[in-house]
Coordinates of C-alpha atoms and ligand atoms in Angstrom, one line a residue:
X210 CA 0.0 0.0 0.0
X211 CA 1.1 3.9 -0.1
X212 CA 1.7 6.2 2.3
X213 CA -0.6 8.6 1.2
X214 CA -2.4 10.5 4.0
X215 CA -5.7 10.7 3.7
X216 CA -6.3 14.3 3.1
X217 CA -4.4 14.0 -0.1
X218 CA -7.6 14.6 -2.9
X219 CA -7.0 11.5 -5.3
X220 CA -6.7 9.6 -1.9
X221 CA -9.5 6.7 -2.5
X222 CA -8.5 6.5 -6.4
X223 CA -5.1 5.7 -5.9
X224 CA -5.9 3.4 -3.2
X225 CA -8.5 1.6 -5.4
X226 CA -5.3 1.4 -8.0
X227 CA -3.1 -0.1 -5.3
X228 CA -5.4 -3.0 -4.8
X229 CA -5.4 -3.6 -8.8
X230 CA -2.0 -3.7 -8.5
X231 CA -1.6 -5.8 -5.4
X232 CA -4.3 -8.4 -7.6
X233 CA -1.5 -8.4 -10.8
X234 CA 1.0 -8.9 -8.0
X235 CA -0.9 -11.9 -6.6
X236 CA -1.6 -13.1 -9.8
X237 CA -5.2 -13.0 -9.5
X238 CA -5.6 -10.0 -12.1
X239 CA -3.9 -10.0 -15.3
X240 CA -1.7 -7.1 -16.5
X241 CA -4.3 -6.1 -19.0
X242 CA -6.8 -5.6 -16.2
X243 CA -4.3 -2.0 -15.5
X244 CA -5.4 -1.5 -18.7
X245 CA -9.1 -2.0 -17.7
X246 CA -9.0 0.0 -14.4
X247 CA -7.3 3.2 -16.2
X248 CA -10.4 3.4 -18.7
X249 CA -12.7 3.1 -15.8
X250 CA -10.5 5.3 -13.7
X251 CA -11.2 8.2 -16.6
X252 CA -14.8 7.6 -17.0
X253 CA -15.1 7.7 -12.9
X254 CA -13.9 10.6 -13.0
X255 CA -16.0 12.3 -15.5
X256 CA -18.9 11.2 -13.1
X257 CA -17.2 13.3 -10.4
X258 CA -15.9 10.0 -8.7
X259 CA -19.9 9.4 -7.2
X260 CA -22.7 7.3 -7.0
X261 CA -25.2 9.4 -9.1
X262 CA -28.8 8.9 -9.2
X263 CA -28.6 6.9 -12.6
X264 CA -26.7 4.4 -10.4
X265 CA -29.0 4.2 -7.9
X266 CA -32.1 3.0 -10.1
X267 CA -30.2 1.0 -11.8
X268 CA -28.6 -0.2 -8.3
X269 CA -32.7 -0.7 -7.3
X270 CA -33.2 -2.4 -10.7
X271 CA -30.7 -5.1 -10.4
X272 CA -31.7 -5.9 -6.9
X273 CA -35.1 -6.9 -8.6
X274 CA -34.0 -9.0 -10.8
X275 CA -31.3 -10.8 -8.7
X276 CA -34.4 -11.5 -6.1
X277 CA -36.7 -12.5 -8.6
X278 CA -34.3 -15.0 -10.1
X279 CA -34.8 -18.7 -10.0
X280 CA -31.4 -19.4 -10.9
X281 CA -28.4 -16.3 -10.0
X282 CA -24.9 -16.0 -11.0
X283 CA -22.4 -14.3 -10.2
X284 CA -19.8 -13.8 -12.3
X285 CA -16.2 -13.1 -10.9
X286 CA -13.0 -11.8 -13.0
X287 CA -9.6 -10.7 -12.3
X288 CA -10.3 -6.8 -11.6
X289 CA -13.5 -7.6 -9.4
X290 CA -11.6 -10.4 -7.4
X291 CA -9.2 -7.7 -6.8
X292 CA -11.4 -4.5 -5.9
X293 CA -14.2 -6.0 -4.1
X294 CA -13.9 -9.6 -3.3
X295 CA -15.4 -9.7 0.3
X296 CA -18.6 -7.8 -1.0
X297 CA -18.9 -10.5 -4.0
X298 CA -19.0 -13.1 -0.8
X299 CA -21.8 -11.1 0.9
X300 CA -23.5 -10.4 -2.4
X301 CA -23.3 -14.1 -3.3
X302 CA -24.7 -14.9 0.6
X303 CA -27.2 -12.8 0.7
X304 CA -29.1 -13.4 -3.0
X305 CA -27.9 -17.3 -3.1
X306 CA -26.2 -16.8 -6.0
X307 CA -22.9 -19.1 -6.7
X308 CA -19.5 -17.3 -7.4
X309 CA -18.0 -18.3 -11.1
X310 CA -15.0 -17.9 -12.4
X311 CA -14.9 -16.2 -15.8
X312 CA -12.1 -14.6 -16.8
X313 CA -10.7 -13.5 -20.6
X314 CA -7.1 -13.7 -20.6
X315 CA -6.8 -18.3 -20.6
X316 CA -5.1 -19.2 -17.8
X317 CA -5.7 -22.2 -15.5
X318 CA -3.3 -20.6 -12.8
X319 CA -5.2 -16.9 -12.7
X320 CA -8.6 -18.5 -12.5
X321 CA -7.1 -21.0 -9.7
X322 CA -5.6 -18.0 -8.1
X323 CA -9.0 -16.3 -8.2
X324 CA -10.7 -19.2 -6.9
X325 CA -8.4 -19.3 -3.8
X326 CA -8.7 -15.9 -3.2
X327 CA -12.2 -15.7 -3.2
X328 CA -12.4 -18.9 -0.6
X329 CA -10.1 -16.8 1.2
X330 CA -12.4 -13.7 1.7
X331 CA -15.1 -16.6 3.0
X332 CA -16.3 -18.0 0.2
X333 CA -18.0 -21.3 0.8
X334 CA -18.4 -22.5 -2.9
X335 CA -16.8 -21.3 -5.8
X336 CA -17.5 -22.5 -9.5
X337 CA -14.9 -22.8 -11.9
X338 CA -15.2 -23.0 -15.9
X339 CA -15.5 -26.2 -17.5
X340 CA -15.2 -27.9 -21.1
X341 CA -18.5 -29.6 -20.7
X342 CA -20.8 -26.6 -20.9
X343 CA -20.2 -23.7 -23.6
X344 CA -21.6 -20.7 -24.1
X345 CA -22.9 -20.2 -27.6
X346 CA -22.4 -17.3 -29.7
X347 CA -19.0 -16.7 -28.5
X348 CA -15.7 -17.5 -29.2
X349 CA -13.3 -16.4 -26.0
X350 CA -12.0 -18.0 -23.0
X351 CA -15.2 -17.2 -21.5
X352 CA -17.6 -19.1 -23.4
X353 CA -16.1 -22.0 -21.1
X354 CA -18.7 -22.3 -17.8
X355 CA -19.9 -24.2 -15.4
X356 CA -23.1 -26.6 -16.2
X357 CA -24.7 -25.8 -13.0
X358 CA -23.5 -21.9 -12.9
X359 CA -23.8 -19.1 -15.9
X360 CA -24.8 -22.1 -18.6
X361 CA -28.2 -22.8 -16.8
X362 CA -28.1 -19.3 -15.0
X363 CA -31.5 -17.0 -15.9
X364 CA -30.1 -14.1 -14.5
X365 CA -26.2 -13.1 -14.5
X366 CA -24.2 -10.4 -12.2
X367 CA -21.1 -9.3 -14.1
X368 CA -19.1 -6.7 -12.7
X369 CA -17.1 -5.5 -15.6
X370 CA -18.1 -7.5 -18.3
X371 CA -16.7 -7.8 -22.1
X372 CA -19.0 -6.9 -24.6
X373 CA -19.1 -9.7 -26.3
X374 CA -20.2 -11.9 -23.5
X375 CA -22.8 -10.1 -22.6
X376 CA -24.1 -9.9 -26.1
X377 CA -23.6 -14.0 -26.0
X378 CA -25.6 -14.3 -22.7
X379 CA -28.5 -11.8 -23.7
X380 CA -28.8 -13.9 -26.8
X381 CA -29.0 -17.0 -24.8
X382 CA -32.0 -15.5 -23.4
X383 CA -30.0 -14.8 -20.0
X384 CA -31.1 -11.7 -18.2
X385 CA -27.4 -9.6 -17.6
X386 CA -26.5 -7.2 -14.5
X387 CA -23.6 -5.2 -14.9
X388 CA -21.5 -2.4 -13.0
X389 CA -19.6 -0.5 -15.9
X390 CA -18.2 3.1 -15.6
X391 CA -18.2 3.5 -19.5
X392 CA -22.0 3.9 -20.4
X393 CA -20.8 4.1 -24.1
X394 CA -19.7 0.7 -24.2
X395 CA -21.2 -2.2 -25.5
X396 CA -21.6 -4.3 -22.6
X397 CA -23.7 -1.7 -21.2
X398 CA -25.9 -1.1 -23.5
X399 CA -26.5 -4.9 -24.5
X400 CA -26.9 -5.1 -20.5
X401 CA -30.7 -5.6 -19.1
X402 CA -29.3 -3.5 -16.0
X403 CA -26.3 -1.1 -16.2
X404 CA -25.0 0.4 -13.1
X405 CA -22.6 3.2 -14.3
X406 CA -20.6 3.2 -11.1
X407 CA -17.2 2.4 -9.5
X408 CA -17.6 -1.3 -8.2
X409 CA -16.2 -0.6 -5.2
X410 CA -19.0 1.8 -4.4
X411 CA -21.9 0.5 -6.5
X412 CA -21.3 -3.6 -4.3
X413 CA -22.2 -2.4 -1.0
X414 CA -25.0 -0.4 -2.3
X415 CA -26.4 -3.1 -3.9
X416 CA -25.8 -5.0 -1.1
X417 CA -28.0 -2.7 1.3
X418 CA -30.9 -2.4 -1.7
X419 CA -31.0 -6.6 -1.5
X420 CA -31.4 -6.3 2.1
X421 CA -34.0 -3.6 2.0
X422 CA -35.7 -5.7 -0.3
X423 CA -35.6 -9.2 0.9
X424 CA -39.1 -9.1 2.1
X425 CA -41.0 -7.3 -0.8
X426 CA -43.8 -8.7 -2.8
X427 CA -42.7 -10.0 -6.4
X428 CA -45.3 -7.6 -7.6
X429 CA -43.6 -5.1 -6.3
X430 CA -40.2 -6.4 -7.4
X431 CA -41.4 -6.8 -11.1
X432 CA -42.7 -2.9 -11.1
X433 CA -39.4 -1.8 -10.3
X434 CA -38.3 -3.5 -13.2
X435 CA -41.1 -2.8 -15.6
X436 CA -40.1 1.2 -14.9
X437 CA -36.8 0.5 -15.6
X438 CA -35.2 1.7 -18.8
X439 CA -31.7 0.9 -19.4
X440 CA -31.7 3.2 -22.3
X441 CA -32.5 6.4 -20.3
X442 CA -30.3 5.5 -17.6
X443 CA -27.7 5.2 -20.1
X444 CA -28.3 8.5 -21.3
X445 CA -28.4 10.3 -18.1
X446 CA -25.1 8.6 -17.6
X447 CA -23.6 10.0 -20.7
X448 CA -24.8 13.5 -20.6
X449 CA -23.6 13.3 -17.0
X450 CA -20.0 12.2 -18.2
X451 CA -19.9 15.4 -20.7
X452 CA -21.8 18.1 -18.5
X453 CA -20.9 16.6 -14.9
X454 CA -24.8 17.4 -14.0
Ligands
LIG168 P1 -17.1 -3.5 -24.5 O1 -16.5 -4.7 -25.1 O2 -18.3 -3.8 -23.7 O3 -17.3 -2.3 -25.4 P2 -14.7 -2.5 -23.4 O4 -13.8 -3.3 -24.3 O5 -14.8 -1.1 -23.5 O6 -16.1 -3.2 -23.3 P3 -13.7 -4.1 -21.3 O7 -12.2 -3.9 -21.1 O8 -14.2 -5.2 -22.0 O9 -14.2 -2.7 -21.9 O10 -14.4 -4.0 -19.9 C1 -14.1 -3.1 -18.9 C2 -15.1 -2.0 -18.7 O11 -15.1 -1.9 -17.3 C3 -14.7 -0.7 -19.2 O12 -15.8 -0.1 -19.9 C4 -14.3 0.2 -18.0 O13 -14.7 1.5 -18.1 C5 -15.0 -0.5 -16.9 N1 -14.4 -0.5 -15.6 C6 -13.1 -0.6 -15.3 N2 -12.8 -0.5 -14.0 C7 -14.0 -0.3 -13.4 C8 -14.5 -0.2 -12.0 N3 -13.6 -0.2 -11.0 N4 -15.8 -0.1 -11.8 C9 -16.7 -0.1 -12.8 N5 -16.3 -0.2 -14.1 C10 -15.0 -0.3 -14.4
LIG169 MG1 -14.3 -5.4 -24.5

């Protein structure tokens, strides 16, 4: 970690970057996830490094459609195993949803890696891809998943998703949840739910809006969705990153 003290302005931002770092050091995030986490880093700040109101709908949206779920997944890369792996434990816990591995870069060692480090923040069960269940549509490392995880999944988280996955699971017929800072990018507009937000802020929000709404009638649940729009939230997002309102 740095010894930066805590008045210093970019203080949380570069502390978010150690921990990216410390995952590439641990080899649970690959180098191209720096790559990753400076893209986000710009369009986080653009937003004014906040959770804006376009996050929290979206943040209220996705906690509907995780609860309604029959059958959740989380989905867990390098960058997200790095940032905010005890709240993908709680998250997991408290909307019994498995953790999966699903990572871009192949490498049996990184998603091992991930795997143990997620068990290590108090994870009971963590999936892992396999060979005998493919997505289809898709041609990465990630089409490989786990028969009882994302391939029979009806509704996926994906923290900072590819594009072309989530393209791959929406065609599927997969409902998609996703926390990306870049509203512009594919993977959130292909998303059913996009929370344009830092992870590490949006997780324990969505957290507290799961617990809130643990209780609540599916009626209830599915009108929160039904006055969703991803598109609007999307374009609140965007005017947001060019006017900072
Ligand atoms: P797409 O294929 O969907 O167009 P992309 O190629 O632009 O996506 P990827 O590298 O596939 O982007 O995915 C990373 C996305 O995650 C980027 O849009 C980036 O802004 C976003 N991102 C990076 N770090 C964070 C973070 N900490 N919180 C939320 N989003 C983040
Ligand atoms: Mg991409």
């Amino acid at each position: 970690m740095n010894n930066l003290s805590k008045s210093h302005p970019r203080y949380v931002s570069l502390n978010i970057r150690e921990a990216i770092v410390a995952g590439v050091e641990q080899g649970v995030t690959s180098i191209h996830g720096l790559i990753v986490h400076g893209r986000g880093e710009a369009f986080d700040y653009l937003i004014g490094e906040k959770t804006r109101l376009f996050a929290i709908e979206a943040i209220a949206a996705a906690a509907a459609i995780l609860l309604l779920a029959e059958h959740p997944v989380i989905s867990v890369n390098g960058n997200a195993a790095a940032l905010v792996p005890d709240e993908l434990v709680d998250l997991g816990k408290i909307s019994n949803a498995p953790l999966e591995v699903n990572i871009f870069h192949a490498s049996k060692e990184r998603e091992k890696a991930i795997q143990n480090h997620l068990k290590k923040h108090g994870a009971s069960v963590v999936l892992m891809p396999t060979e005998q269940a493919q997505l289809s549509f898709i041609n990465s490392n990630r089409k490989f998943v786990h028969p009882d995880g994302i391939f029979k999944a009806d509704v996926v988280f994906v923290p900072l998703e590819d594009g072309d996955r989530c393209e791959a699971l929406r065609k599927m017929g997969k409902d998609v949840a996703t926390v990306d800072l870049n509203p512009m990018s594919r993977t959130a507009k292909r998303a059913s739910v996009t929370i344009v937000d830092n992870v590490v802020r949006a997780l324990p929000l969505l957290i507290q809006k799961i617990q809130e709404l643990k209780e609540a009638h599916p009626t209830m649940l599915k009108e929160i969705i039904s006055k969703y729009s991803n598109k609007e939230i999307l374009q609140d997002a965007l005017q947001c990153t060019r006017t900072g309102v």
